[in-house]
Coordinates of C-alpha atoms and ligand atoms in Angstrom, one line a residue:
X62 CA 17.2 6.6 -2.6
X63 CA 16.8 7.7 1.0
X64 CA 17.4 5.2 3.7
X65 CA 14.8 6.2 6.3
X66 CA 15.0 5.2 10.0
X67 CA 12.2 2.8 11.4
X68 CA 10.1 5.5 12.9
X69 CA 10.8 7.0 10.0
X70 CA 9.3 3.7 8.1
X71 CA 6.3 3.5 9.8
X72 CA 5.4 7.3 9.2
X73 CA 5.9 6.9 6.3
X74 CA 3.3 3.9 6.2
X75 CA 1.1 5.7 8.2
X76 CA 1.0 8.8 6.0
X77 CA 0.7 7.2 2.9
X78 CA -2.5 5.1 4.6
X79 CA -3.4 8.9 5.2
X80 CA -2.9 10.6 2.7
X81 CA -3.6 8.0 -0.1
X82 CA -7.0 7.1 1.9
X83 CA -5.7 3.6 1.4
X84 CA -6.5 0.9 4.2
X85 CA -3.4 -0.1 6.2
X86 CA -4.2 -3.5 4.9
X87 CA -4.5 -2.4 1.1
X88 CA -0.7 -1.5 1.8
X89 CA -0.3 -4.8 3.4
X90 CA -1.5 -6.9 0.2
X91 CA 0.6 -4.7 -2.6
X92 CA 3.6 -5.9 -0.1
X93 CA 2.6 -9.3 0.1
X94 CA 1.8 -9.5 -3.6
X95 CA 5.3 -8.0 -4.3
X96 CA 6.9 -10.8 -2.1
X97 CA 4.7 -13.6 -3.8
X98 CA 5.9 -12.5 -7.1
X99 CA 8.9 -12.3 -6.7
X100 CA 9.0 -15.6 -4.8
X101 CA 6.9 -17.5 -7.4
X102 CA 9.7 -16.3 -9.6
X103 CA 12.3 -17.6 -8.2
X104 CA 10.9 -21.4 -6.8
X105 CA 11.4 -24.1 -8.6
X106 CA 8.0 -26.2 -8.5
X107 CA 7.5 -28.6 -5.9
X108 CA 9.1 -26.8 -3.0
X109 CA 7.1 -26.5 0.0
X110 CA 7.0 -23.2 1.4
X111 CA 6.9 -23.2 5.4
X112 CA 5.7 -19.7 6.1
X113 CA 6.5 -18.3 9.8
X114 CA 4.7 -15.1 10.9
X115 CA 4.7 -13.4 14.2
X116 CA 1.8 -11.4 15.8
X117 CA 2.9 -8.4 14.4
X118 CA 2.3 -7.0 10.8
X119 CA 5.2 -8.9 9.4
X120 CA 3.5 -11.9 10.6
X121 CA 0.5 -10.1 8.6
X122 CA 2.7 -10.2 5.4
X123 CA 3.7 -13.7 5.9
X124 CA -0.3 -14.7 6.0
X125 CA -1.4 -12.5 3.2
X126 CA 2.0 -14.1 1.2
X127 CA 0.3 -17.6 1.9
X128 CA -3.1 -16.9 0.6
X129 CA -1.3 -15.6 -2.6
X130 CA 1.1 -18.5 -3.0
X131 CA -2.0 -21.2 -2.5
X132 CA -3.7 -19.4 -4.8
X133 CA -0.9 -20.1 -7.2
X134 CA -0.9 -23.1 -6.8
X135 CA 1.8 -23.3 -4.7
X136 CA 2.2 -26.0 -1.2
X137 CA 2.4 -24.2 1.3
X138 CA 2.4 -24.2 5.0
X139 CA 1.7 -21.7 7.9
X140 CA 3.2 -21.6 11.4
X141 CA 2.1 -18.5 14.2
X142 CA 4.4 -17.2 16.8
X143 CA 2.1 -17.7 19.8
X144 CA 1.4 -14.3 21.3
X145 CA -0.6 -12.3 23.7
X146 CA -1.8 -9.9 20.7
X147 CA -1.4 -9.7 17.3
X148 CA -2.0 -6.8 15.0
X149 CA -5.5 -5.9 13.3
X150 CA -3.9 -6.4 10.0
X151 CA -2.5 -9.9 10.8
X152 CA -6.2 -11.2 12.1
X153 CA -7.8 -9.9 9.2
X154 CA -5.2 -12.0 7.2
X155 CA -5.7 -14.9 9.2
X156 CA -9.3 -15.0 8.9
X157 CA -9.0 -14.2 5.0
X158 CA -6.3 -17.8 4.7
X159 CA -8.4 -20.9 3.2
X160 CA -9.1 -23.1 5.2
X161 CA -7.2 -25.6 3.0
X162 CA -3.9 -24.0 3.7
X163 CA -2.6 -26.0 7.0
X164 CA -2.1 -23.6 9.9
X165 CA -0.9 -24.2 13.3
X166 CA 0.5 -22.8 15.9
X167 CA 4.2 -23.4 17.2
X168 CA 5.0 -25.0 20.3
X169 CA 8.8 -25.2 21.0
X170 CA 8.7 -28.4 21.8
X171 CA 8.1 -30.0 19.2
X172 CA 9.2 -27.6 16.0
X173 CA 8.2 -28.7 12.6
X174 CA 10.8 -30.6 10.5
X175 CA 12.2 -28.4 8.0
X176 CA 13.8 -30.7 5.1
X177 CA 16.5 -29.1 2.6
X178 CA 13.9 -29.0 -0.1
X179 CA 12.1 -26.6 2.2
X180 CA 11.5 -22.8 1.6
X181 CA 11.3 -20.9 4.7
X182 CA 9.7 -17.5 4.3
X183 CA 10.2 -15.2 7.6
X184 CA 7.6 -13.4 8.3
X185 CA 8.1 -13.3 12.3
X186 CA 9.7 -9.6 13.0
X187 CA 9.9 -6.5 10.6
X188 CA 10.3 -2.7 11.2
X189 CA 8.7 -2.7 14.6
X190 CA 11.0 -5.2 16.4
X191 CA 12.1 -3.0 19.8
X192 CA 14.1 -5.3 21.7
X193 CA 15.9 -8.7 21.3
X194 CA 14.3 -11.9 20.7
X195 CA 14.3 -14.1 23.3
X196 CA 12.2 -17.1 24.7
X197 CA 10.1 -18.8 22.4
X198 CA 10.5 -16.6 19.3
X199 CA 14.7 -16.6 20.1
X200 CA 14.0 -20.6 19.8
X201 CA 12.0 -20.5 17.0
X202 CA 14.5 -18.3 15.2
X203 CA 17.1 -20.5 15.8
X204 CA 15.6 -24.2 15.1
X205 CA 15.2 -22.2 11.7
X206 CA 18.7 -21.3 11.5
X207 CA 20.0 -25.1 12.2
X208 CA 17.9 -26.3 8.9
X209 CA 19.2 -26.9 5.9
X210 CA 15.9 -25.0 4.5
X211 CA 16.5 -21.8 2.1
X212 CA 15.4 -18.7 3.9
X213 CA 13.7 -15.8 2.8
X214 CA 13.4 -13.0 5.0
X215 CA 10.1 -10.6 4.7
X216 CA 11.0 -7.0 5.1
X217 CA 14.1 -7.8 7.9
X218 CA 15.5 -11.0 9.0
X219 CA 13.7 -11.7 12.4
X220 CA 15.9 -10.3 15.1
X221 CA 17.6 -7.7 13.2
X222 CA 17.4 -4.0 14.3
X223 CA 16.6 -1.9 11.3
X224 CA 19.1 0.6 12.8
X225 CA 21.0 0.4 15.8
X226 CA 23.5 -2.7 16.9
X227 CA 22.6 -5.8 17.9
X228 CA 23.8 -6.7 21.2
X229 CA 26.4 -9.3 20.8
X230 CA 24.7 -13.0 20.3
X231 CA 21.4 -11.8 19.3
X232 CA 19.6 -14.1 18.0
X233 CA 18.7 -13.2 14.9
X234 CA 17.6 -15.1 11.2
X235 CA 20.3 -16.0 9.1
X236 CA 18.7 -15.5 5.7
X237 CA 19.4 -16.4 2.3
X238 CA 17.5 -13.5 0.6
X239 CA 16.1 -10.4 2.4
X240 CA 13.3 -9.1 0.0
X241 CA 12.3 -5.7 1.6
X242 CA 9.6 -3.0 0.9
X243 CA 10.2 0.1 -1.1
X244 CA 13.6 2.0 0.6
X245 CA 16.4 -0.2 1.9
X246 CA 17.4 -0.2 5.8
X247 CA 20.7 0.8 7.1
X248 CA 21.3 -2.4 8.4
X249 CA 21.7 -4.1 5.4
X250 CA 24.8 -1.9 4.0
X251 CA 27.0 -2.9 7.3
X252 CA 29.4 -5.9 6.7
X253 CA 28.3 -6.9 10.3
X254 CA 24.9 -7.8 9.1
X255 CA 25.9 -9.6 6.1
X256 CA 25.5 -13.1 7.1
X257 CA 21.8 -12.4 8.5
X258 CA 20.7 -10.8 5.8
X259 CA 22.0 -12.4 2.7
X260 CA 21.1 -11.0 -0.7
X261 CA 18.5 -7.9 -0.5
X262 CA 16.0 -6.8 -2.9
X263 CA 13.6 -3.7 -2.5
X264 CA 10.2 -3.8 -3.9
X265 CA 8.3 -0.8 -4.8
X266 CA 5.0 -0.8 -3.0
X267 CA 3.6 2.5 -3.6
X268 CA 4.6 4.4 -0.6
X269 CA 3.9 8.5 -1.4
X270 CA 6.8 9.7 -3.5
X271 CA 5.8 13.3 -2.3
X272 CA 5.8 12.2 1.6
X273 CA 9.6 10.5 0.9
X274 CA 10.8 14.1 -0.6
X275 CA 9.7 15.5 2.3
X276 CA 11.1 13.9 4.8
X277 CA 14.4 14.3 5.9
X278 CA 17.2 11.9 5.8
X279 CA 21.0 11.9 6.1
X280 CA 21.4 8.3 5.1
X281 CA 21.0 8.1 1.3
X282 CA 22.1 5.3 -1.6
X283 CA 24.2 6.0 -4.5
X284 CA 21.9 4.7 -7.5
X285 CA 21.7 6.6 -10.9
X286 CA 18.5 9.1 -9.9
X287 CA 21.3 10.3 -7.1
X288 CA 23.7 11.1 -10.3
X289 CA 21.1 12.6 -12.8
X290 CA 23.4 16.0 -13.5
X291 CA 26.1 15.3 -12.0
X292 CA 28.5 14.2 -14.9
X293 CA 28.2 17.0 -17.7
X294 CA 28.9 16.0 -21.3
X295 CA 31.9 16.8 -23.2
X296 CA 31.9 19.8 -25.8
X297 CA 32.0 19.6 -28.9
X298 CA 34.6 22.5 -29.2
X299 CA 36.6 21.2 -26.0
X300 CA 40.0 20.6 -26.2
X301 CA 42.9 18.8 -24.0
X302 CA 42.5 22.2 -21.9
X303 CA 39.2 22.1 -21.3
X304 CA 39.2 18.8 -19.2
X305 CA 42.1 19.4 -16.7
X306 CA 45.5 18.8 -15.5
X307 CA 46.1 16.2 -13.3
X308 CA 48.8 14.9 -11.2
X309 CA 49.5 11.8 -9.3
X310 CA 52.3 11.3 -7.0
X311 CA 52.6 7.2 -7.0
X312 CA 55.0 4.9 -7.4
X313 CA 57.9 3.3 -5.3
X314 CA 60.0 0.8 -6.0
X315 CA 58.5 -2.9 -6.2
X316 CA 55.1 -1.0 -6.5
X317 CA 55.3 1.1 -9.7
X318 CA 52.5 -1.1 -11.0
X319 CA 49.7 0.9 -8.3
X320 CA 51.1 4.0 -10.3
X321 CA 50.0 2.7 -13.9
X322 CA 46.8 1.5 -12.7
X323 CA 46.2 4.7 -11.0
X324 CA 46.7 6.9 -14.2
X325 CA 45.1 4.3 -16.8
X326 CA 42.1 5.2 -14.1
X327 CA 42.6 8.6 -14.2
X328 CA 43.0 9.1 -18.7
X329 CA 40.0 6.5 -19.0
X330 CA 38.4 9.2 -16.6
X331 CA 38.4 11.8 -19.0
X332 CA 41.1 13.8 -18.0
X333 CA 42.6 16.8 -20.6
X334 CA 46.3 15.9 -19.3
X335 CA 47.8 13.3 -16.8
X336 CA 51.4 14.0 -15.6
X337 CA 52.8 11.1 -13.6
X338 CA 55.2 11.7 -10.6
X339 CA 56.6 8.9 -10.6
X340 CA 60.4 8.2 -8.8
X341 CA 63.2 7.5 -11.3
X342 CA 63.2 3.6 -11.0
X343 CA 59.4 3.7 -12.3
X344 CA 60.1 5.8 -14.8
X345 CA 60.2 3.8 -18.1
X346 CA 57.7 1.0 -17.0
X347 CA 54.8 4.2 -16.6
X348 CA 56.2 6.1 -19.8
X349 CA 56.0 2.7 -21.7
X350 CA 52.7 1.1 -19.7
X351 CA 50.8 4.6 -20.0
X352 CA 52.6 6.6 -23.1
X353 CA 49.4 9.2 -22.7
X354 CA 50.8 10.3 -20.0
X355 CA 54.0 12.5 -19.2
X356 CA 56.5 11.3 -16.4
X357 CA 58.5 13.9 -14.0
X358 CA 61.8 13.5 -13.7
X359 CA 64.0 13.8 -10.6
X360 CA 61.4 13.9 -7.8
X361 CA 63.3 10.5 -6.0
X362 CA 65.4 7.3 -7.4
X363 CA 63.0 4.5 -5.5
X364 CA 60.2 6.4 -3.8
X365 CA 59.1 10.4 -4.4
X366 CA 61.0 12.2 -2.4
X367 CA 60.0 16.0 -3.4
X368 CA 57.3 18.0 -4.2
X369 CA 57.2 19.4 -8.2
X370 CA 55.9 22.3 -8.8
X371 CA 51.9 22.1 -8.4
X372 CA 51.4 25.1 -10.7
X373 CA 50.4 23.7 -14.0
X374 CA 47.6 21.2 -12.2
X375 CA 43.9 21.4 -11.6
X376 CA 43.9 18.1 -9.2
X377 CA 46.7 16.3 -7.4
X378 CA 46.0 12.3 -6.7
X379 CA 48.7 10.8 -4.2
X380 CA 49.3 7.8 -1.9
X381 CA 49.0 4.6 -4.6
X382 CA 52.2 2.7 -4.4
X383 CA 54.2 6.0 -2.4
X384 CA 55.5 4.1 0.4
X385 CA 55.9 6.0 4.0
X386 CA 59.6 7.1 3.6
X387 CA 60.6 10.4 5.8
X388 CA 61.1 12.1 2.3
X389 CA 57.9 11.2 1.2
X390 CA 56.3 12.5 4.6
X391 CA 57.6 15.7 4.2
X392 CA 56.5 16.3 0.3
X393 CA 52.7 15.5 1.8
X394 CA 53.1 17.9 4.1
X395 CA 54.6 20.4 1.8
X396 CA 52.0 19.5 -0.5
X397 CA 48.9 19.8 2.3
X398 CA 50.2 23.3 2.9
X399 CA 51.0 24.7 -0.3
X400 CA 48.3 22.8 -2.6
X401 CA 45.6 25.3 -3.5
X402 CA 43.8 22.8 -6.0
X403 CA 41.9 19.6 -5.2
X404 CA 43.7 16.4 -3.3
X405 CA 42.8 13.0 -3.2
X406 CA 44.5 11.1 -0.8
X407 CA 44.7 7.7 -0.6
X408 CA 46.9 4.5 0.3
X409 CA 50.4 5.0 2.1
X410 CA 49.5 9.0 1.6
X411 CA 46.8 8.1 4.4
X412 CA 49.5 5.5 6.4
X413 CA 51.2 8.7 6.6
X414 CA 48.2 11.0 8.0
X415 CA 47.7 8.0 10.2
X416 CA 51.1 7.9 11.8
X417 CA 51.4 11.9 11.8
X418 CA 48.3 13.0 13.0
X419 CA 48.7 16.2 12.7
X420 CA 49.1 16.4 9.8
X421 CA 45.6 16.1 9.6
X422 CA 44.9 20.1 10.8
X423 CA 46.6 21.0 7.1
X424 CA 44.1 18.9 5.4
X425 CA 42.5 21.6 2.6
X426 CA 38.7 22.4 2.7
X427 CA 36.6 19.2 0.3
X428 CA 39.5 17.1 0.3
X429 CA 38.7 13.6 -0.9
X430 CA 40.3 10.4 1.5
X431 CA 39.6 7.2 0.3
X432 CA 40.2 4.7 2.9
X433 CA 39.7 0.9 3.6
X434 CA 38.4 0.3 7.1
X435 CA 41.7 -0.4 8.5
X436 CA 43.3 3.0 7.1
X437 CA 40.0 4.6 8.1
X438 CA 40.7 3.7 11.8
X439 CA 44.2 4.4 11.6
X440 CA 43.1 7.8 11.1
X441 CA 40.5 7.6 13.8
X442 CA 40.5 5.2 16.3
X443 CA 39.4 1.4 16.6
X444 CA 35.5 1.1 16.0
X445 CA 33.5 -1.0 18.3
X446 CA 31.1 -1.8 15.6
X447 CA 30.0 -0.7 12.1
X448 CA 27.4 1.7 13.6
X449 CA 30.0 3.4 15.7
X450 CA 32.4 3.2 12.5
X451 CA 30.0 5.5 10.7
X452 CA 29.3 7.7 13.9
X453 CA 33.4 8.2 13.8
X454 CA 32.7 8.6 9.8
X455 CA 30.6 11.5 10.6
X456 CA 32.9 13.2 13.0
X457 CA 35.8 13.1 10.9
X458 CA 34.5 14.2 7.9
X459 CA 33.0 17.4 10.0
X460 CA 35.8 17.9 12.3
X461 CA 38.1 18.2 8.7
X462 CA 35.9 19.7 6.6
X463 CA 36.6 16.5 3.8
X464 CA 35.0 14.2 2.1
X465 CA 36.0 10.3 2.9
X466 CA 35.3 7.4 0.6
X467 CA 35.4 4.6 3.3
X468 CA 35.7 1.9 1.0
X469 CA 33.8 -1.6 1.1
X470 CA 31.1 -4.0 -0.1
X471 CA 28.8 -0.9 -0.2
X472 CA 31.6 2.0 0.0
X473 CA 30.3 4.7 2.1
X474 CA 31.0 8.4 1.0
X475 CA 31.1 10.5 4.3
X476 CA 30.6 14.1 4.0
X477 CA 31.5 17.5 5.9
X478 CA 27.8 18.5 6.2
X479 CA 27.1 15.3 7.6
X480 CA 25.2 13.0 5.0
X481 CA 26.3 9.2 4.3
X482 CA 25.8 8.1 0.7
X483 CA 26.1 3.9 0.6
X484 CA 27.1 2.8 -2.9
X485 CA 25.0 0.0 -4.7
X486 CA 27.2 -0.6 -7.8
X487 CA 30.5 -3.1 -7.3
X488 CA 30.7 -7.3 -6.8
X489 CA 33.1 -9.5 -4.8
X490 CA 35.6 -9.2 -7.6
X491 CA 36.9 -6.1 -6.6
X492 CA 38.3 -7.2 -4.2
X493 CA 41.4 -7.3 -5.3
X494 CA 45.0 -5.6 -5.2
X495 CA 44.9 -2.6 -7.2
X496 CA 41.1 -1.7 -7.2
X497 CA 41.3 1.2 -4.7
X498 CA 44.5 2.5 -7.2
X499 CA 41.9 2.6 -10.1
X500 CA 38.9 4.7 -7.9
X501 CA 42.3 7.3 -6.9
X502 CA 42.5 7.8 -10.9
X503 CA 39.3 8.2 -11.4
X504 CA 38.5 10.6 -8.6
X505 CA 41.3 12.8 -9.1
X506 CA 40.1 12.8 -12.9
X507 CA 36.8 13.9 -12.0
X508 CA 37.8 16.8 -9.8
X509 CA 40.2 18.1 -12.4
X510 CA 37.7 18.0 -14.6
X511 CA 36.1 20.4 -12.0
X512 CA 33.1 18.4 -10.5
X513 CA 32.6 19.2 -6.8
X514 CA 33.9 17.0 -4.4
X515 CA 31.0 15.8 -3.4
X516 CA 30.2 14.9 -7.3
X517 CA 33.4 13.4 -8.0
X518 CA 32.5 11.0 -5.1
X519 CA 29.3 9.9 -5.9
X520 CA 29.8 9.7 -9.9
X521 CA 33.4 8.0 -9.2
X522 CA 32.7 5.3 -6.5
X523 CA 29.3 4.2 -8.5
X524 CA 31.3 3.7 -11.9
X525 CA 33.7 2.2 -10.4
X526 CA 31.3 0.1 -9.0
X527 CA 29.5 -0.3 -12.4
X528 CA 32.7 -1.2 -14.3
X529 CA 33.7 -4.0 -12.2
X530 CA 29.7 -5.3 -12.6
X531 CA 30.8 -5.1 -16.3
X532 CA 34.0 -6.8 -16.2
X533 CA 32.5 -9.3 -13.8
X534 CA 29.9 -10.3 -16.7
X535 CA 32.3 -10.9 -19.3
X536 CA 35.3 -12.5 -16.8
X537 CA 33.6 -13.7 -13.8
X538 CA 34.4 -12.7 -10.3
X539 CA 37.1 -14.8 -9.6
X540 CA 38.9 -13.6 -12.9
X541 CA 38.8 -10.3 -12.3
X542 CA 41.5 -8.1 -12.2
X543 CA 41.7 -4.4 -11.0
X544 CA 43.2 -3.7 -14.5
X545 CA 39.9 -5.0 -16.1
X546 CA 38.0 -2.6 -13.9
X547 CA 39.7 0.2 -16.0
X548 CA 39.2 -1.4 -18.9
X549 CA 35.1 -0.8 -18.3
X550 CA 35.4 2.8 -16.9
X551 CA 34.2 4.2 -20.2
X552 CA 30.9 2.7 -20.8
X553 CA 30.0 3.0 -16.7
X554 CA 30.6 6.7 -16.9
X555 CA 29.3 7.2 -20.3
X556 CA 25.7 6.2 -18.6
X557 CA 26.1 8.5 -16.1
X558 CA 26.6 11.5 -18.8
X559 CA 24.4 14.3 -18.6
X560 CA 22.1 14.3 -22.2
X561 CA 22.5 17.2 -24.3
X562 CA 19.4 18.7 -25.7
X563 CA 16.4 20.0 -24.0
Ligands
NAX172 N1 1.0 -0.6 6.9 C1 2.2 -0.9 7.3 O1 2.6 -0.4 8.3 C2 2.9 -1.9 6.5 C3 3.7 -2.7 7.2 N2 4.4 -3.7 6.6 C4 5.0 -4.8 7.4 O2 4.8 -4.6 8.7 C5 6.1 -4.7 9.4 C6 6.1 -3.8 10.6 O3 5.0 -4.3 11.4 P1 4.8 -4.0 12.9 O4 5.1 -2.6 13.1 O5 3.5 -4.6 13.3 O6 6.0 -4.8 13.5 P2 6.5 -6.3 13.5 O7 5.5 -7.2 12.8 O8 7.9 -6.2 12.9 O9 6.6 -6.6 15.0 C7 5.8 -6.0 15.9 C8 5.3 -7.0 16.9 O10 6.3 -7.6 17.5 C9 6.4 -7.3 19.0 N3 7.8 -7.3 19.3 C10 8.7 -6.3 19.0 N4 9.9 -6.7 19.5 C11 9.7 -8.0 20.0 C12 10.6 -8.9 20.5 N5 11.9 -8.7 20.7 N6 10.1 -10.1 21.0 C13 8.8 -10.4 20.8 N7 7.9 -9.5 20.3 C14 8.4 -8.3 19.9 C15 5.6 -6.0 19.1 O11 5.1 -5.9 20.4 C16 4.5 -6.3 18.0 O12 3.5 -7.1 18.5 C17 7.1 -4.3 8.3 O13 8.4 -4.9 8.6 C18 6.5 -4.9 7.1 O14 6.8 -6.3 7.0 C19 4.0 -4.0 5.2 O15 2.8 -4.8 5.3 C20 3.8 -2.8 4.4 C21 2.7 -2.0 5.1
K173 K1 11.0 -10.9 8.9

């Protein structure tokens, strides 16, 4: 899916009104008739809904919504924003509530008691939110936030920028749910934004599929349309050869264990042939753990302190478990500059770019870098906020011509040509010693089975994602382990295979 911009949003809106010869307020009830479903679907009976809309056409939602739910059967209550002018789209809403449904408009001093039974649906501020709240909608906002009501934001949680940072204490709505309208906003993928807008949901509303295509994005989601041929299928008359070579450098002492989860990863990838360089002291706990794969021996005693010969590999993984010994440094250098298939780097192979920054000039063309936030910046520089963390995403992958898998809640795959894919699989579960060990595998899997680099990203972060949804179902988050993420590899991939026939 594309993530559009907010101008982007409302031409889209616009066009489709166009286009489609729809009434802006025919788009306005297939939204609020998406909401209302999936609200009615989710309430137990009884609740009282307290519905807040602002002047805008958010607040147009929120009426619309009301209408729908009363005519479900459902209590329900309005409250309006006062407001010098409200949208076209919200008076024709108001005029079209019963007069049954009680209406009224707030004044701050004296806000309506919200029990903890209540459901409060925000329908203040949407897409077309400029500035800041302040005054009586800031108040509002926040007498909402200090009850113990459920909140369900429409479209955005009032206050929230669809794009751009908040300036620090904002006020915006803490929601429980953020149920939004056919493509998802940027600002729900950014940790910052996570405790305003909750759980989010997209509902399809119609907009022009053809007017989407067009327009042009470099914010996307990774969901399984993104991957349609992207994984090929295996061949019937393939053999060990056909599917690659790989080699991972892992291992030190006290953490040979990031080794073996590494190349379980990287054979449950579907990899031809995994050779492990491993140092001596992890060599019989990998050749007994992992007996598909062959060890190396004499590359280091406690931590790998040479380079083997990189001839008989299609992809070298490194960094899981290495450690950030002098000898280690130099065998990433030698293998930056002599390497002429694909890298993954990861782990202490990044600690190591980090703290030798130049080493980061002998980075190959569509190398793949898969750091957590912290290695990320050690790589960069501090971010100021999660915006500026993907402006610096941007830069870097450009300025090195690489491809970084900044990893997270929704991992974000950062590109040389510029684009930002925000991964959708993956729970709470993952996070967990050893998961980023098991995406190293798999990625260095994936490009010695020859996908791009850009393909080995998307495929590889969403089935990871996938395969710790899977082990989630059958061992909860809490119980599970990054070991039970490889474990699942197989069926998440196996969706993602390209059908044979025609
Ligand atoms: N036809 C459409 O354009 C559709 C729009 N939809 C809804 O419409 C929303 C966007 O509607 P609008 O563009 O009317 O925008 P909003 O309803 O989000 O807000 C706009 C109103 O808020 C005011 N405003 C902006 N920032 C403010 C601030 N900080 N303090 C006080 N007032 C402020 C503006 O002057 C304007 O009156 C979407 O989020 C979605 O909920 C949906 O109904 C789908 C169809
Ligand atoms: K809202």
């Amino acid at each position: 899916m594309k993530i559009l911009s907010a101008a982007q949003t409302r031409a889209l809106d616009q066009a489709t009104i166009q286009d489609e010869g729809i009434m802006s307020l025919e788009l306005m009830e297939r939204a609020a008739t998406a909401f209302t479903e999936w609200l009615l679907n989710r309430l137990s009976a009884g609740r009282e809904v307290h519905i807040f809309c602002g002047p805008g056409n958010n607040g147009g939602d929120g009426l619309a919504a009301a209408r729908l739910l009363h005519q479900a059967g459902q209590p329900v209550r309005v409250w309006l924003l006062p407001a010098a002018r409200d949208s076209a789209d919200f008076t024709a809403n108001r005029h079209r509530l019963p007069p049954e449904v009680p209406c009224a408009e707030l004044n701050t001093r004296s806000l309506p008691e919200l029990p903890a039974s209540a459901v409060v649906v925000d329908a203040l501020f949407g897409t077309g939110l400029s500035r800041p709240l302040t005054d009586e909608a800031a108040t509002v906002v926040q007498h909402i936030n200090h009850s113990a009501a459920s909140i369900v934001a429409v479209d955005m949680p009032s206050g929230l920028l669809t794009d751009a940072p908040q300036p620090a204490g904002s006020v915006v709505v803490r929601a429980r749910y953020t149920v939004s309208f056919e493509l998802p906003k940027l600002a729900f993928f950014l940790p910052q934004n996570a405790e305003f807008v909750g759980l989010w949901e997209v509902l399809p509303i119609g907009l022009d599929e053809g007017l989407i295509h067009n327009t042009p994005v470099d914010n996307h989601t990774i969901d399984l349309k993104l991957l349609t041929n992207r994984l090929p299928a295996r061949q019937k008359f393939g053999h060990k050869g056909t599917y690659g070579h790989a080699l991972l450098l892992a291992g030190s002492y006290g953490k040979v264990g990031a080794a073996v989860l590494a190349a379980r990863a990287c054979l449950h990838g579907g990899v031809g042939l995994l050779t492990l360089g491993v140092p001596t002291v992890g060599y019989d706990i990998v050749q007994t753990a992992v007996p598909e794969a062959m060890a190396l021996p004499g590359i280091g005693q406690e931590h790998v302190t040479s380079l083997p010969d990189l001839a008989p590999y299609s992809a070298v993984g490194i960094g899981p478990g290495l450690g950030q010994h002098d000898d280690s440094h130099a065998a990433l250098e030698k293998l930056l500059r002599t390497a002429t298939v694909p890298l993954v780097l990861d782990a202490d192979a990044l600690n190591l770019l980090g703290a030798n920054r130049a080493l980061l000039d002998l980075l190959p063309p569509d190398a793949i870098l898969t750091p957590h936030p912290r290695e990320f910046e050690r790589l960069t520089q501090p971010a100021c906020h999660d915006y500026h963390r993907l402006e610096l995403l941007r830069a870097f992958c450009h300025r090195h011509q690489c491809y970084v898998v900044l990893k997270g809640a929704h991992t974000c795959v950062g590109t040389p040509a510029g684009d930002l894919y925000f991964n959708t699989t993956g729970n709470a579960g993952m996070a967990t010693g050893g998961s980023g060990d098991v995406l190293t595998g798999l990625l260095t899997a994936l490009r010695a089975q020859k996908l791009s680099a850009l393909d080995a990203c998307l495929v590889g972060v969403y089935a990871h994602g996938r395969a710790g949804d899977l082990a989630a179902q059958q061992l909860g988050e809490m119980g599970l382990a990054a070991g039970d993420i490889v474990t699942h590899l197989g069926p998440a991939l196996q969706k993602l295979v390209t059908p044979s026939g025609f």
